[in-house]
Amino acid sequence: MLYTYAIIADYEPRQAESLIRIGILPDAPPRCYRHGTLAAVASEVPASEFGPEALPARLSDAEWTRDRVLAHEAVVTDLLQAATVLPMKFCTLFSGEPALFAALDDHGDRLLAAVARCRSAREWGVKLFFDPERAEQADAATVSLSAGAGAAFFRRKQEARAKSQADETRLAECVADVHEALARRARDAVLNPPQPPAIHRRRGRMVLNAAYLVGTDEEIGWHAAIENMTERCARDGLGCELTGPWGPYNFVGGGLVGA
């Protein structure tokens, strides 16, 4: 079986393979399977671990799955140094080279279009978290600057429902402004569903979970846009988490489906 990490273009096979530190398994080194101008980076893996009868039980093992996910991401990250990379989903598997090459033939045009979109670009993630306590502190600091602010502040506290509605409107406007400013400086942007607290394990409510495809020659301006939004985010009780750079997982058009 072939465990497939990514489809790559604009690469030199030996250089790409030499950069990879470890594969999905310690004894399963990744190699390039060339097919036209593209190549699939894959490892031969045993059916005893990745076959359809064995894999569900493996995936129910949280430690095994975590280690394999990290190994998959490490290969993709290593490849970014040497090629244009289209990351595949975790556990994209093919029965062998014929099935892999058939999939490359079937999806060739779509893959080449994704290569053109992702060339010389990396994915960055931005998550915004709303903390009501932080927002209330910002409000208190603002109103305390004017005469009679204390009384006004407590009146607003008594009008909880109206204030909640106004806060939600302001919050939505702030999040939309942040996303628009970042998307404007990116090649492409994707809004993913916000994660629940059990997954993100951060204080507050996630209100933005976005990915941005940013050209490497545009990253300075894109990061400057984040800094420009920091003050407003803090004023509206928002904390920001930046992740990346990643392979463009959100921009590959679905990748390949194993066979």
Short mmCIF file of C-alpha atoms in Angstrom, two decimals:
data_model
loop_
_atom_site.label_atom_id
_atom_site.label_comp_id
_atom_site.label_asym_id
_atom_site.label_seq_id
_atom_site.Cartn_x
_atom_site.Cartn_y
_atom_site.Cartn_z
CA MET A 1 0.00 0.00 0.00
CA LEU A 2 1.09 3.57 -0.62
CA TYR A 3 0.50 6.19 2.07
CA THR A 4 0.41 9.51 0.17
CA TYR A 5 1.44 12.77 1.86
CA ALA A 6 1.32 15.26 -0.99
CA ILE A 7 1.40 15.96 -4.69
CA ILE A 8 4.32 18.17 -5.66
CA ALA A 9 5.51 20.18 -8.66
CA ASP A 10 8.54 22.39 -9.39
CA TYR A 11 10.82 19.93 -7.64
CA GLU A 12 14.04 17.96 -7.98
CA PRO A 13 13.37 14.41 -6.69
CA ARG A 14 16.62 13.83 -4.82
CA GLN A 15 16.48 17.21 -3.13
CA ALA A 16 12.85 16.73 -2.09
CA GLU A 17 13.51 13.25 -0.68
CA SER A 18 16.68 14.33 1.13
CA LEU A 19 14.83 17.04 3.08
CA ILE A 20 12.30 14.64 4.62
CA ARG A 21 13.34 13.68 8.15
CA ILE A 22 10.96 10.79 8.82
CA GLY A 23 7.93 9.17 7.25
CA ILE A 24 4.59 7.99 8.55
CA LEU A 25 6.45 5.02 10.07
CA PRO A 26 10.14 4.93 11.06
CA ASP A 27 10.89 2.19 8.52
CA ALA A 28 8.77 3.67 5.69
CA PRO A 29 10.88 6.37 3.98
CA PRO A 30 8.92 8.63 1.61
CA ARG A 31 9.89 8.76 -2.03
CA CYS A 32 8.76 10.61 -5.14
CA TYR A 33 6.55 8.73 -7.60
CA ARG A 34 6.93 10.81 -10.76
CA HIS A 35 4.06 11.18 -13.19
CA GLY A 36 4.48 13.83 -15.87
CA THR A 37 5.24 17.22 -14.34
CA LEU A 38 3.83 16.09 -10.98
CA ALA A 39 4.95 13.61 -8.40
CA ALA A 40 3.24 11.92 -5.50
CA VAL A 41 5.28 11.72 -2.31
CA ALA A 42 4.37 8.44 -0.67
CA SER A 43 5.60 5.64 1.58
CA GLU A 44 5.07 1.92 1.23
CA VAL A 45 3.17 0.83 4.33
CA PRO A 46 1.96 -2.59 5.50
CA ALA A 47 -1.67 -3.58 5.19
CA SER A 48 -1.40 -4.94 8.73
CA GLU A 49 -1.45 -1.31 9.95
CA PHE A 50 -3.12 0.66 7.15
CA GLY A 51 -5.35 -1.88 5.43
CA PRO A 52 -9.14 -1.45 5.58
CA GLU A 53 -9.49 -4.13 8.23
CA ALA A 54 -6.72 -2.78 10.50
CA LEU A 55 -6.95 1.00 10.11
CA PRO A 56 -10.19 1.67 12.07
CA ALA A 57 -8.71 0.05 15.17
CA ARG A 58 -5.49 2.01 14.74
CA LEU A 59 -7.38 5.30 14.44
CA SER A 60 -9.22 4.57 17.68
CA ASP A 61 -5.83 4.68 19.42
CA ALA A 62 -5.39 8.38 20.22
CA GLU A 63 -1.63 8.16 20.76
CA TRP A 64 -1.02 6.25 17.51
CA THR A 65 -3.18 8.70 15.56
CA ARG A 66 -1.51 11.76 17.08
CA ASP A 67 1.95 10.46 16.20
CA ARG A 68 0.91 9.65 12.64
CA VAL A 69 -0.75 13.07 12.14
CA LEU A 70 2.40 14.82 13.34
CA ALA A 71 4.54 12.68 11.02
CA HIS A 72 2.27 13.50 8.08
CA GLU A 73 2.47 17.24 8.79
CA ALA A 74 6.26 17.03 9.22
CA VAL A 75 6.70 15.55 5.75
CA VAL A 76 4.54 18.27 4.20
CA THR A 77 6.47 20.98 6.06
CA ASP A 78 9.81 19.54 4.91
CA LEU A 79 8.63 19.50 1.29
CA LEU A 80 7.74 23.21 1.36
CA GLN A 81 11.45 23.96 1.18
CA ALA A 82 11.88 22.21 -2.17
CA ALA A 83 8.62 22.22 -4.15
CA THR A 84 5.13 23.52 -4.73
CA VAL A 85 3.14 21.29 -2.40
CA LEU A 86 -0.47 20.11 -2.50
CA PRO A 87 -0.97 18.34 0.86
CA MET A 88 -3.21 15.30 0.93
CA LYS A 89 -5.63 14.48 3.70
CA PHE A 90 -4.38 12.32 6.55
CA CYS A 91 -4.53 8.63 5.61
CA THR A 92 -4.86 9.02 1.84
CA LEU A 93 -3.99 5.48 0.74
CA PHE A 94 -3.65 3.69 -2.59
CA SER A 95 -3.42 -0.02 -3.23
CA GLY A 96 -0.27 0.49 -5.33
CA GLU A 97 1.35 2.50 -8.12
CA PRO A 98 -1.30 1.68 -10.78
CA ALA A 99 -4.10 3.06 -8.58
CA LEU A 100 -2.04 6.12 -7.65
CA PHE A 101 -1.12 6.95 -11.26
CA ALA A 102 -4.71 6.39 -12.39
CA ALA A 103 -5.87 8.96 -9.82
CA LEU A 104 -3.23 11.43 -11.05
CA ASP A 105 -4.49 10.94 -14.60
CA ASP A 106 -8.13 11.38 -13.61
CA HIS A 107 -7.49 14.58 -11.62
CA GLY A 108 -4.54 15.99 -13.57
CA ASP A 109 -6.18 19.21 -14.78
CA ARG A 110 -7.52 20.06 -11.34
CA LEU A 111 -4.18 19.33 -9.70
CA LEU A 112 -2.30 21.52 -12.19
CA ALA A 113 -4.76 24.37 -11.54
CA ALA A 114 -4.14 23.99 -7.79
CA VAL A 115 -0.38 24.03 -8.39
CA ALA A 116 -0.71 27.32 -10.28
CA ARG A 117 -2.77 28.79 -7.43
CA CYS A 118 -0.41 27.63 -4.68
CA ARG A 119 2.96 28.20 -6.32
CA SER A 120 5.27 30.36 -4.14
CA ALA A 121 2.59 30.65 -1.46
CA ARG A 122 1.99 29.28 2.03
CA GLU A 123 -1.05 28.87 4.24
CA TRP A 124 -1.48 30.86 7.45
CA GLY A 125 -4.21 30.35 9.99
CA VAL A 126 -5.90 33.03 12.09
CA LYS A 127 -8.22 32.30 15.02
CA LEU A 128 -10.03 35.00 16.99
CA PHE A 129 -11.35 34.37 20.50
CA PHE A 130 -13.92 36.56 22.21
CA ASP A 131 -13.44 37.06 25.95
CA PRO A 132 -16.39 38.95 27.54
CA GLU A 133 -14.32 39.90 30.60
CA ARG A 134 -11.67 41.50 28.39
CA ALA A 135 -14.36 43.43 26.54
CA GLU A 136 -15.90 44.70 29.80
CA GLN A 137 -12.48 45.85 31.02
CA ALA A 138 -11.97 47.74 27.76
CA ASP A 139 -15.40 49.36 28.12
CA ALA A 140 -14.67 50.38 31.71
CA ALA A 141 -11.33 51.90 30.74
CA THR A 142 -13.00 53.89 27.98
CA VAL A 143 -15.95 55.28 29.92
CA SER A 144 -13.83 56.22 32.94
CA LEU A 145 -12.22 58.97 30.89
CA SER A 146 -15.34 61.13 30.81
CA ALA A 147 -17.40 62.85 33.52
CA GLY A 148 -20.33 60.82 34.80
CA ALA A 149 -18.99 57.71 33.11
CA GLY A 150 -19.46 55.54 36.20
CA ALA A 151 -23.20 56.12 36.31
CA ALA A 152 -23.48 55.52 32.58
CA PHE A 153 -21.53 52.32 32.91
CA PHE A 154 -23.83 50.93 35.60
CA ARG A 155 -26.90 51.94 33.61
CA ARG A 156 -25.57 49.92 30.71
CA LYS A 157 -25.02 46.97 33.04
CA GLN A 158 -28.71 47.14 33.99
CA GLU A 159 -29.68 47.04 30.34
CA ALA A 160 -28.07 43.63 29.83
CA ARG A 161 -30.16 42.44 26.91
CA ALA A 162 -29.69 45.60 24.85
CA LYS A 163 -25.99 45.65 25.62
CA SER A 164 -25.60 42.01 24.65
CA GLN A 165 -27.21 42.66 21.28
CA ALA A 166 -25.03 45.71 20.69
CA ASP A 167 -21.91 43.78 21.69
CA GLU A 168 -22.73 40.94 19.30
CA THR A 169 -23.27 43.41 16.46
CA ARG A 170 -19.99 45.17 17.18
CA LEU A 171 -18.22 41.82 17.51
CA ALA A 172 -19.55 40.60 14.15
CA GLU A 173 -18.46 43.85 12.49
CA CYS A 174 -14.96 43.58 13.98
CA VAL A 175 -14.52 39.96 12.91
CA ALA A 176 -15.75 40.77 9.41
CA ASP A 177 -13.35 43.73 9.17
CA VAL A 178 -10.39 41.59 10.29
CA HIS A 179 -11.18 38.85 7.79
CA GLU A 180 -11.75 41.33 4.95
CA ALA A 181 -8.46 43.12 5.65
CA LEU A 182 -6.49 39.85 5.69
CA ALA A 183 -8.28 38.33 2.70
CA ARG A 184 -7.62 41.47 0.65
CA ARG A 185 -3.87 40.92 1.01
CA ALA A 186 -4.04 37.16 0.36
CA ARG A 187 -4.40 35.16 -2.83
CA ASP A 188 -7.32 33.24 -1.38
CA ALA A 189 -9.10 32.80 1.93
CA VAL A 190 -11.29 30.13 3.52
CA LEU A 191 -13.65 30.47 6.48
CA ASN A 192 -13.80 27.26 8.49
CA PRO A 193 -16.38 26.54 11.22
CA PRO A 194 -15.31 27.83 14.64
CA GLN A 195 -14.07 25.08 16.94
CA PRO A 196 -15.83 24.30 20.23
CA PRO A 197 -13.93 24.88 23.52
CA ALA A 198 -13.32 21.15 23.95
CA ILE A 199 -11.10 21.27 20.87
CA HIS A 200 -9.41 24.69 21.00
CA ARG A 201 -9.01 24.68 24.83
CA ARG A 202 -8.63 28.43 24.93
CA ARG A 203 -10.32 30.97 27.13
CA GLY A 204 -13.27 32.55 25.41
CA ARG A 205 -15.40 31.72 22.37
CA MET A 206 -13.84 31.17 18.96
CA VAL A 207 -15.45 33.59 16.52
CA LEU A 208 -13.08 33.27 13.55
CA ASN A 209 -11.30 30.21 12.20
CA ALA A 210 -9.84 31.23 8.86
CA ALA A 211 -7.06 30.16 6.53
CA TYR A 212 -5.25 32.47 4.11
CA LEU A 213 -3.12 31.58 1.11
CA VAL A 214 -0.37 34.20 1.07
CA GLY A 215 2.39 34.60 -1.51
CA THR A 216 5.83 34.46 0.04
CA ASP A 217 6.60 37.87 -1.46
CA GLU A 218 3.40 39.28 0.10
CA GLU A 219 3.84 37.99 3.65
CA ILE A 220 5.37 41.20 5.07
CA GLY A 221 2.34 43.25 4.06
CA TRP A 222 -0.04 40.54 5.22
CA HIS A 223 1.55 40.37 8.68
CA ALA A 224 1.45 44.17 8.85
CA ALA A 225 -2.31 43.97 8.27
CA ILE A 226 -2.61 41.69 11.32
CA GLU A 227 -0.67 44.15 13.46
CA ASN A 228 -2.88 47.00 12.29
CA MET A 229 -5.97 45.15 13.50
CA THR A 230 -4.51 44.24 16.92
CA GLU A 231 -5.60 47.42 18.72
CA ARG A 232 -9.19 47.19 17.55
CA CYS A 233 -9.33 43.48 18.38
CA ALA A 234 -8.17 44.15 21.95
CA ARG A 235 -10.68 46.98 22.32
CA ASP A 236 -13.50 44.61 21.37
CA GLY A 237 -12.35 41.82 23.68
CA LEU A 238 -10.72 39.69 20.99
CA GLY A 239 -7.55 37.66 21.29
CA CYS A 240 -5.74 36.52 18.14
CA GLU A 241 -3.87 33.28 17.47
CA LEU A 242 -1.68 33.05 14.36
CA THR A 243 -0.54 29.64 13.11
CA GLY A 244 1.70 28.60 10.25
CA PRO A 245 3.16 28.63 7.81
CA TRP A 246 1.57 25.43 6.62
CA GLY A 247 1.21 23.59 3.39
CA PRO A 248 -1.93 24.88 1.63
CA TYR A 249 -4.30 22.22 3.03
CA ASN A 250 -7.36 24.43 2.55
CA PHE A 251 -6.59 25.37 -1.05
CA VAL A 252 -5.83 22.14 -2.91
CA GLY A 253 -9.36 21.62 -4.22
CA GLY A 254 -9.96 18.33 -2.41
CA GLY A 255 -6.72 16.58 -3.32
CA LEU A 256 -6.97 12.91 -4.27
CA VAL A 257 -9.21 10.19 -2.96
CA GLY A 258 -7.43 6.96 -2.13
CA ALA A 259 -8.13 3.76 -4.03
#
